Amino acid sequence: MLQVSSGDKVVPRGRPRKPKQAPTQKWNPMRSALRTLTVLRALNIHNGATVAELSVVTGISRPALYRILETLREAGYISVDIAGKHYCLTMLVRSLAEGFTDEDWVTQIARPALASLQRKVVWPTDLGTFRSNGMWIRETTRRLSPLTIDRGVAGTRFCMLGSATGRAYLAFCRPDEREQILRNLRLSVEPGNELILRPRRLEELLEDVRKRGYGYRYGEPPKESGAIAVPILAGERIFGCVNMTFMAATLTPEEAARKHLSDLLESAHAIAHGTQQLESATSSDES
């Protein structure tokens, strides 16, 4: 069909042609890849988080999180603690970004050493580190030990003066660090730290811990258990403490030390040595 214009030209009726455009193609992002990156970013901020915590932070369902975490674990970018609950970044993440913290020694060095120690002593063992004027369980073998009394998990906090790990840490850390911690404890006396109000008795206790070579708790809440702990030392540095918990009706701290102190000290030395090697290797890679 023809259309006549106001002039003499005759043009075909139909749709006007559009000018040619450069071809474009829109790609939809891969949802699984985006969610994997979201999980990595969350762990970079909340290293050592559980699946429940990651689900809250990322908004990803737990079933999907388990698939993502298992994929990252299989690829070597994350590891899971002995109890299978807390997920941590590994050294391999350094190849992706520089946001990784130096606390990979907990998963890379301390975890296998702690598992090996528990097989020797059978009683449950813990790695305790200092933070916010308290000692925190960073790793534990309580789930694996047949002699576990309580069910303390990684992330549990203990007061400084009422725990074997806190006493060991205070006795063997640098004097300036010890004085600062004690000043902080005096500002707000929390339950379990009442000994801060008896400075002479506290100093006698810490001196006894230094003499023995280990911190101890016995006949104090929880009274059904006792504990001994040794520091993880590298020169003047203290990374934390290795702790062993036992039934108070079965052992005293002295008996526990006679049987197992050498194993605890060997484990603490292995962790300190391995951590120093890890730091050296990391420094060499970054230089």
Coordinates of C-alpha atoms in Angstrom, one line a residue:
M1 CA 0.0 0.0 0.0
L2 CA 1.3 3.4 -0.9
Q3 CA 1.1 6.7 0.8
V4 CA 1.3 10.0 -1.1
S5 CA 3.0 12.9 0.6
S6 CA 2.5 16.6 0.0
G7 CA 5.2 16.4 -2.7
D8 CA 5.5 14.2 -5.7
K9 CA 7.4 11.4 -3.8
V10 CA 5.7 8.3 -3.0
V11 CA 6.9 6.3 0.0
P12 CA 5.8 2.9 1.3
R13 CA 3.5 2.8 4.2
G14 CA 4.9 1.0 7.3
R15 CA 6.9 1.4 10.4
P16 CA 9.8 3.9 10.2
R17 CA 13.2 2.4 10.4
K18 CA 15.1 3.0 13.6
P19 CA 18.8 4.0 13.4
K20 CA 21.1 1.1 14.0
Q21 CA 22.5 0.7 17.5
A22 CA 25.5 -1.1 18.8
P23 CA 24.5 -4.6 20.0
T24 CA 24.1 -4.9 23.7
Q25 CA 23.5 -7.9 25.9
K26 CA 22.4 -7.8 29.5
W27 CA 23.8 -10.5 31.8
N28 CA 22.0 -11.4 35.0
P29 CA 24.4 -11.8 37.9
M30 CA 24.9 -15.3 39.3
R31 CA 23.0 -15.4 42.6
S32 CA 25.1 -18.2 44.0
A33 CA 28.3 -16.3 43.4
L34 CA 27.0 -13.1 45.0
R35 CA 25.8 -15.0 48.0
T36 CA 29.2 -16.7 48.3
L37 CA 31.0 -13.3 48.3
T38 CA 28.4 -12.1 50.9
V39 CA 29.4 -15.0 53.2
L40 CA 33.1 -14.3 52.8
R41 CA 32.6 -10.6 53.6
A42 CA 30.5 -11.6 56.7
L43 CA 33.3 -13.9 57.9
N44 CA 35.9 -11.2 57.3
I45 CA 34.0 -9.1 59.9
H46 CA 32.6 -11.9 62.1
N47 CA 35.4 -14.5 61.9
G48 CA 34.4 -17.5 64.0
A49 CA 30.7 -17.1 63.5
T50 CA 28.1 -19.9 63.6
V51 CA 25.6 -20.7 60.9
A52 CA 22.8 -19.1 62.9
E53 CA 24.9 -15.9 63.3
L54 CA 25.8 -15.8 59.6
S55 CA 22.2 -16.3 58.7
V56 CA 21.2 -13.2 60.7
V57 CA 24.0 -11.1 59.2
T58 CA 23.6 -12.2 55.6
G59 CA 19.9 -12.9 55.3
I60 CA 20.7 -16.2 53.7
S61 CA 18.8 -19.3 54.8
R62 CA 20.6 -21.9 56.8
P63 CA 20.3 -24.7 54.2
A64 CA 21.8 -22.4 51.6
L65 CA 24.5 -21.3 54.1
Y66 CA 25.5 -24.9 54.8
R67 CA 26.0 -25.5 51.0
I68 CA 28.0 -22.3 50.6
L69 CA 30.2 -23.0 53.7
E70 CA 30.9 -26.6 52.7
T71 CA 31.9 -25.4 49.2
L72 CA 34.3 -22.8 50.7
R73 CA 35.6 -25.3 53.2
E74 CA 36.2 -27.8 50.4
A75 CA 38.1 -25.1 48.4
G76 CA 40.2 -24.4 51.5
Y77 CA 39.0 -20.8 52.2
I78 CA 37.4 -21.5 55.5
S79 CA 37.7 -24.1 58.3
V80 CA 35.3 -25.3 60.9
D81 CA 36.1 -25.8 64.6
I82 CA 36.3 -29.1 66.3
A83 CA 32.7 -29.0 67.4
G84 CA 31.6 -28.2 63.8
K85 CA 29.9 -25.0 64.8
H86 CA 32.2 -22.0 64.3
Y87 CA 33.5 -21.1 60.8
C88 CA 36.8 -19.2 60.3
L89 CA 38.8 -17.9 57.4
T90 CA 42.0 -19.7 56.5
M91 CA 45.4 -18.5 55.2
L92 CA 44.2 -19.0 51.6
V93 CA 41.9 -16.0 51.9
R94 CA 45.1 -13.8 51.8
S95 CA 45.3 -14.6 48.1
L96 CA 41.9 -12.9 47.6
A97 CA 42.2 -9.9 49.9
E98 CA 44.1 -8.2 52.7
G99 CA 41.2 -8.1 55.1
F100 CA 42.3 -11.3 56.9
T101 CA 43.3 -10.9 60.5
D102 CA 46.4 -12.4 62.2
E103 CA 44.2 -14.7 64.4
D104 CA 44.4 -17.5 61.9
W105 CA 46.9 -19.1 64.4
V106 CA 43.8 -20.3 66.3
T107 CA 42.6 -22.4 63.5
Q108 CA 45.9 -23.2 61.7
I109 CA 48.1 -23.9 64.8
A110 CA 46.1 -24.1 68.0
R111 CA 43.2 -26.3 66.9
P112 CA 45.3 -29.4 65.8
A113 CA 47.5 -29.0 68.8
L114 CA 44.5 -28.9 71.2
A115 CA 43.0 -32.0 69.5
S116 CA 46.3 -33.9 69.9
L117 CA 46.5 -32.8 73.6
Q118 CA 43.0 -34.1 74.3
R119 CA 43.8 -37.5 72.9
K120 CA 46.7 -37.7 75.4
V121 CA 45.0 -36.4 78.6
V122 CA 41.4 -37.5 77.7
W123 CA 40.0 -34.7 79.9
P124 CA 38.5 -31.8 77.9
T125 CA 41.0 -29.0 76.9
D126 CA 40.5 -25.4 75.9
L127 CA 42.4 -22.5 74.3
G128 CA 41.7 -19.3 76.2
T129 CA 42.6 -15.8 75.0
F130 CA 42.3 -12.5 76.7
R131 CA 39.9 -9.8 75.5
S132 CA 37.7 -7.2 77.2
N133 CA 39.0 -7.9 80.7
G134 CA 38.1 -11.6 80.6
M135 CA 39.3 -14.9 79.2
W136 CA 37.4 -16.3 76.2
I137 CA 37.2 -19.9 75.0
R138 CA 38.5 -19.7 71.5
E139 CA 38.6 -23.5 70.9
T140 CA 37.5 -26.5 73.0
T141 CA 37.5 -30.3 72.8
R142 CA 34.6 -30.7 75.3
R143 CA 32.4 -32.2 72.6
L144 CA 35.0 -34.8 71.9
S145 CA 36.0 -35.8 75.4
P146 CA 34.1 -38.6 77.1
L147 CA 35.0 -37.0 80.5
T148 CA 33.3 -33.6 79.8
I149 CA 31.5 -32.3 82.8
D150 CA 30.0 -29.0 81.5
R151 CA 29.2 -28.0 77.9
G152 CA 31.2 -24.7 77.6
V153 CA 31.5 -23.8 74.0
A154 CA 33.8 -21.5 71.9
G155 CA 32.8 -17.9 72.7
T156 CA 32.2 -18.5 76.4
R157 CA 33.7 -15.8 78.7
F158 CA 35.3 -16.4 82.1
C159 CA 36.3 -13.8 84.7
M160 CA 40.0 -13.2 85.1
L161 CA 40.5 -13.9 88.8
G162 CA 38.1 -16.8 89.2
S163 CA 39.4 -19.0 86.4
A164 CA 42.6 -21.0 85.9
T165 CA 43.2 -19.4 82.5
G166 CA 42.8 -15.9 83.9
R167 CA 45.2 -16.5 86.8
A168 CA 47.7 -18.1 84.5
Y169 CA 47.5 -15.2 82.0
L170 CA 47.9 -12.6 84.8
A171 CA 50.8 -14.4 86.4
F172 CA 52.8 -14.7 83.2
C173 CA 51.9 -11.6 81.1
R174 CA 54.2 -8.5 81.1
P175 CA 54.1 -6.5 84.4
D176 CA 52.8 -3.4 82.6
E177 CA 50.0 -5.4 80.9
R178 CA 49.1 -7.0 84.3
E179 CA 48.9 -3.6 86.0
Q180 CA 46.6 -2.3 83.3
I181 CA 44.3 -5.3 83.5
L182 CA 44.1 -5.0 87.3
R183 CA 43.3 -1.3 87.1
N184 CA 40.4 -2.2 84.7
L185 CA 39.1 -4.9 87.1
R186 CA 39.1 -2.4 90.0
L187 CA 36.8 -0.1 88.1
S188 CA 33.9 -2.5 88.0
V189 CA 34.1 -5.6 90.2
E190 CA 32.1 -8.3 88.5
P191 CA 31.2 -11.6 90.2
G192 CA 34.2 -13.9 90.3
N193 CA 36.7 -11.0 90.5
E194 CA 36.1 -10.2 94.2
L195 CA 39.8 -11.1 94.8
I196 CA 40.7 -7.7 93.3
L197 CA 39.6 -6.2 96.6
R198 CA 42.3 -8.2 98.4
P199 CA 45.5 -7.1 96.7
R200 CA 47.9 -8.9 99.1
R201 CA 46.0 -12.2 98.7
L202 CA 45.9 -11.7 94.9
E203 CA 49.6 -11.1 94.7
E204 CA 50.3 -14.2 96.8
L205 CA 48.1 -16.3 94.5
L206 CA 49.8 -15.0 91.3
E207 CA 53.2 -15.7 92.9
D208 CA 52.1 -19.2 93.7
V209 CA 51.0 -19.7 90.1
R210 CA 54.3 -18.5 88.8
K211 CA 56.1 -20.9 91.2
R212 CA 54.0 -23.9 90.1
G213 CA 54.1 -23.0 86.4
Y214 CA 50.3 -23.2 86.0
G215 CA 47.1 -21.5 87.0
Y216 CA 44.5 -23.5 88.9
R217 CA 40.9 -23.4 90.1
Y218 CA 39.7 -25.8 92.8
G219 CA 37.0 -25.8 95.4
E220 CA 35.4 -22.7 93.8
P221 CA 32.3 -22.4 91.6
P222 CA 31.6 -24.6 89.7
K223 CA 32.7 -26.8 92.6
E224 CA 32.1 -30.1 90.7
S225 CA 35.1 -29.4 88.5
G226 CA 38.7 -28.2 88.8
A227 CA 41.1 -26.9 86.2
I228 CA 44.8 -26.2 85.5
A229 CA 46.1 -23.9 82.8
V230 CA 49.5 -23.0 81.3
P231 CA 50.5 -19.9 79.4
I232 CA 51.4 -19.9 75.7
L233 CA 54.6 -17.9 75.8
A234 CA 57.0 -16.6 73.2
G235 CA 59.6 -14.5 75.0
E236 CA 57.6 -11.8 76.7
R237 CA 54.6 -12.3 74.5
I238 CA 51.6 -14.3 75.8
F239 CA 49.2 -15.6 73.1
G240 CA 46.8 -17.1 75.6
C241 CA 46.5 -20.2 77.7
V242 CA 45.9 -24.0 77.4
N243 CA 43.4 -25.2 79.9
M244 CA 42.4 -28.7 81.1
T245 CA 39.2 -29.3 83.1
F246 CA 38.7 -32.3 85.4
M247 CA 36.2 -33.7 88.0
A248 CA 37.1 -32.3 91.4
A249 CA 36.1 -35.6 93.0
T250 CA 38.7 -37.4 90.9
L251 CA 41.8 -35.1 90.9
T252 CA 43.3 -32.2 92.7
P253 CA 45.3 -29.5 90.8
E254 CA 48.5 -31.1 92.2
E255 CA 47.5 -34.5 91.0
A256 CA 46.4 -33.2 87.6
A257 CA 49.7 -31.4 87.2
R258 CA 51.7 -34.5 88.1
K259 CA 49.9 -36.5 85.5
H260 CA 49.4 -34.0 82.7
L261 CA 51.4 -30.8 83.2
S262 CA 54.2 -31.9 80.8
D263 CA 51.6 -32.6 78.1
L264 CA 50.0 -29.1 78.6
L265 CA 53.4 -27.4 78.5
E266 CA 54.4 -29.3 75.3
S267 CA 51.1 -28.3 73.6
A268 CA 51.6 -24.7 74.7
H269 CA 55.2 -24.7 73.3
A270 CA 54.0 -26.2 70.0
I271 CA 51.4 -23.5 69.6
A272 CA 53.8 -20.7 70.4
H273 CA 56.4 -22.1 68.1
G274 CA 54.0 -22.7 65.3
T275 CA 52.4 -19.3 65.6
Q276 CA 55.9 -17.6 65.4
Q277 CA 56.6 -19.6 62.2
L278 CA 53.2 -18.6 60.8
E279 CA 53.9 -15.0 61.5
S280 CA 57.4 -15.2 59.8
A281 CA 55.9 -16.9 56.8
T282 CA 53.2 -14.3 56.5
S283 CA 55.7 -11.4 56.8
S284 CA 57.8 -13.0 54.0
D285 CA 54.8 -13.3 51.7
E286 CA 53.8 -9.7 52.2
S287 CA 57.3 -8.2 51.7

